[in-house]
Amino acid sequence: MQNASLVGRQRVRGFVVGYLVAAILGITGASAQPVTLPIVEQPREHESGQFGYKPWYVPNTPSFDKFNRPYLRDRVTDPHPTSSIQTIRDGRWVRKDFLGAIKAAYPTFASVRHGGGTLGASITFDADDWMYTLLRIRLEDSTDRDILVYSADYGDSFNVVELPNDEPPNSKPEGFANMEQRVGSNSLKRPPMLTTLRKRANHPLGQWTAHYNMYLIQPKKVNGAISLGAPALLTPNGLYMSRHAGNPSFAVSGPDKTYVTWAETTPGNYYPGVPTLVATVDPETMEITDRKFCGFGYPPNDGHNSPGIVLDPWGYLHVITGSHGENFMYAKSLLPYSTAGGMSEPTTMLKHGWLEFGYSRGRQSYLSFVCTSDGTLHTAYRQWFKGTEPYFLETYFGGLAYSRKSADGEWPANSRLMIVPPLDGYSIYYQNLSKDREDRLYLSYGYRNEKPEYGTGEAQNHYMGLLMSEDNGANWRLVSTQDFMQRFAPGASKDATPVPAVVRGKVLDAGGRPLAGVSVQAVSTVVKSGPDGAFEFENVLADSFPIWATGEGLARSETLVRLQGAKSTELKITMQPAPPTAPAPTPAAAKQ
């Protein structure tokens, strides 16, 4: 039997600590929102219920412009839709819509595919502060396109360029694209390096992969627009990249060259893992040189094994292999700004966490990887735990874990457990590490568990959070709007003072009669309409955002609020009856 009393005490303790932190600090309005780690999740409560974490932004992977203002792709519980980039202007969150630019470029646009994070949600700024993000879209003919969406004016306007595709015309591309991210001392004097993976052949042994042609693309600025040069083939045996969780950068740009890492498929599963390599790329000629081996990531032919690379302040390259349930392997370049000298012998990152037959080992999946300006390496990942933590003692669980080390130090044998899931067994967090221009760390995450208590139908974006550390990973807190504003550069001082608003309204039926008990949600805050149909949101720190209204027997209603700087606004939400549901088929009809 599991030690239920011990687990119960741990969960109660975590809940009480979270409640007290929220009560004492006023978590939705205070700039300091520390949490006791690990966060022990309560079923279906998570950060909102446990800590009162109800930010006026939708948590996602943040990126930062030269003024240190944050930019996050919007998303909802569905893993597909995204339509804008959230950022802060004049003391409130605003949304910079990019769907208009996509629809102008593609009149038959139908939808965004996996835009909520399943194919990554990263944004990259280059040295000129041009902004880039990748999307996959579906057209009305059910074919997909991979596109680069970019802006030269902080999202006031967007442009779209389609990435090349070597698959048959009118087919659904069985590949995807990826993009260099600002994860260390990247120079990014040019637009970020891109890669496209296009399916070449099925793999007879790989459960989560195929053989992919992996191309490199170096975008260039030509007459105020982005031009894509000819793709350079990196390998015909590229391994599928796991961007839905971890999403490390595959490339880092130095002053003159760019350095890439990738994993390859193998003919059989008798290899010790996926071979992980690194190479130097000349961004002017696209010549690829000095390919070097970094290590194996277990198991072989598994697309979850995405490696990551960072560049430290002294020019050394650090590469970590991927893994799907075993150890990451780490290697460092022997020369700065070069792969010509090769890499150090790969070493195991983690040694404890899973106790079995009297032997403890580390079991990691889904690498996230950044380097701060002091050379410290930071990683986050899903880790399998069994028998070493005071949770779920008779079984195993998947926790969200974190490790760091100095550039010349050793990886610790134990990780730091950040989040304990509400249920044992399988868990996934869709996490990503990033950092701002002042080296504050951000760990974004969602949560999903496939047990019947949660149900496989619950989207991975349903329980989302964003943690921040401003002391190099020693302490973490849930991020408020004021946390972002505290470190804006002087050139963005007008954006750094919160300007709260009040949004009031009434919910009415089609005949104009008030509806009570309707749930009205604005970003992450939910209120109920009163007997007169009235509702109110106070201390609103968003200038443009959707409001959803749902109620029993009513069709969902969505309203887009645009305050445009006003301190208050009045809304009227009219609800229609929900359409009747089709009757269940009779047994006789089911047989037909």
mmCIF file of C-alpha atoms in Angstrom, residues 98-107 109 112 135 137 147 149 160:
data_model
loop_
_atom_site.group_PDB
_atom_site.id
_atom_site.type_symbol
_atom_site.label_atom_id
_atom_site.label_comp_id
_atom_site.label_asym_id
_atom_site.label_seq_id
_atom_site.Cartn_x
_atom_site.Cartn_y
_atom_site.Cartn_z
ATOM 1 C CA PHE A 98 -1.061 38.540 -36.913
ATOM 2 C CA LEU A 99 -4.034 36.661 -38.408
ATOM 3 C CA GLY A 100 -4.830 39.624 -40.633
ATOM 4 C CA ALA A 101 -1.423 39.394 -42.293
ATOM 5 C CA ILE A 102 -1.812 35.632 -42.726
ATOM 6 C CA LYS A 103 -5.270 35.981 -44.284
ATOM 7 C CA ALA A 104 -3.995 38.661 -46.645
ATOM 8 C CA ALA A 105 -1.195 36.362 -47.792
ATOM 9 C CA TYR A 106 -3.458 33.280 -47.967
ATOM 10 C CA PRO A 107 -7.045 34.101 -48.998
ATOM 11 C CA PHE A 109 -6.595 30.341 -44.937
ATOM 12 C CA VAL A 112 -3.578 27.553 -37.454
ATOM 13 C CA LEU A 135 3.479 28.861 -37.529
ATOM 14 C CA ILE A 137 -1.351 26.904 -41.159
ATOM 15 C CA ILE A 147 5.372 30.131 -42.504
ATOM 16 C CA VAL A 149 5.697 35.578 -39.407
ATOM 17 C CA VAL A 160 4.549 36.500 -43.869
#
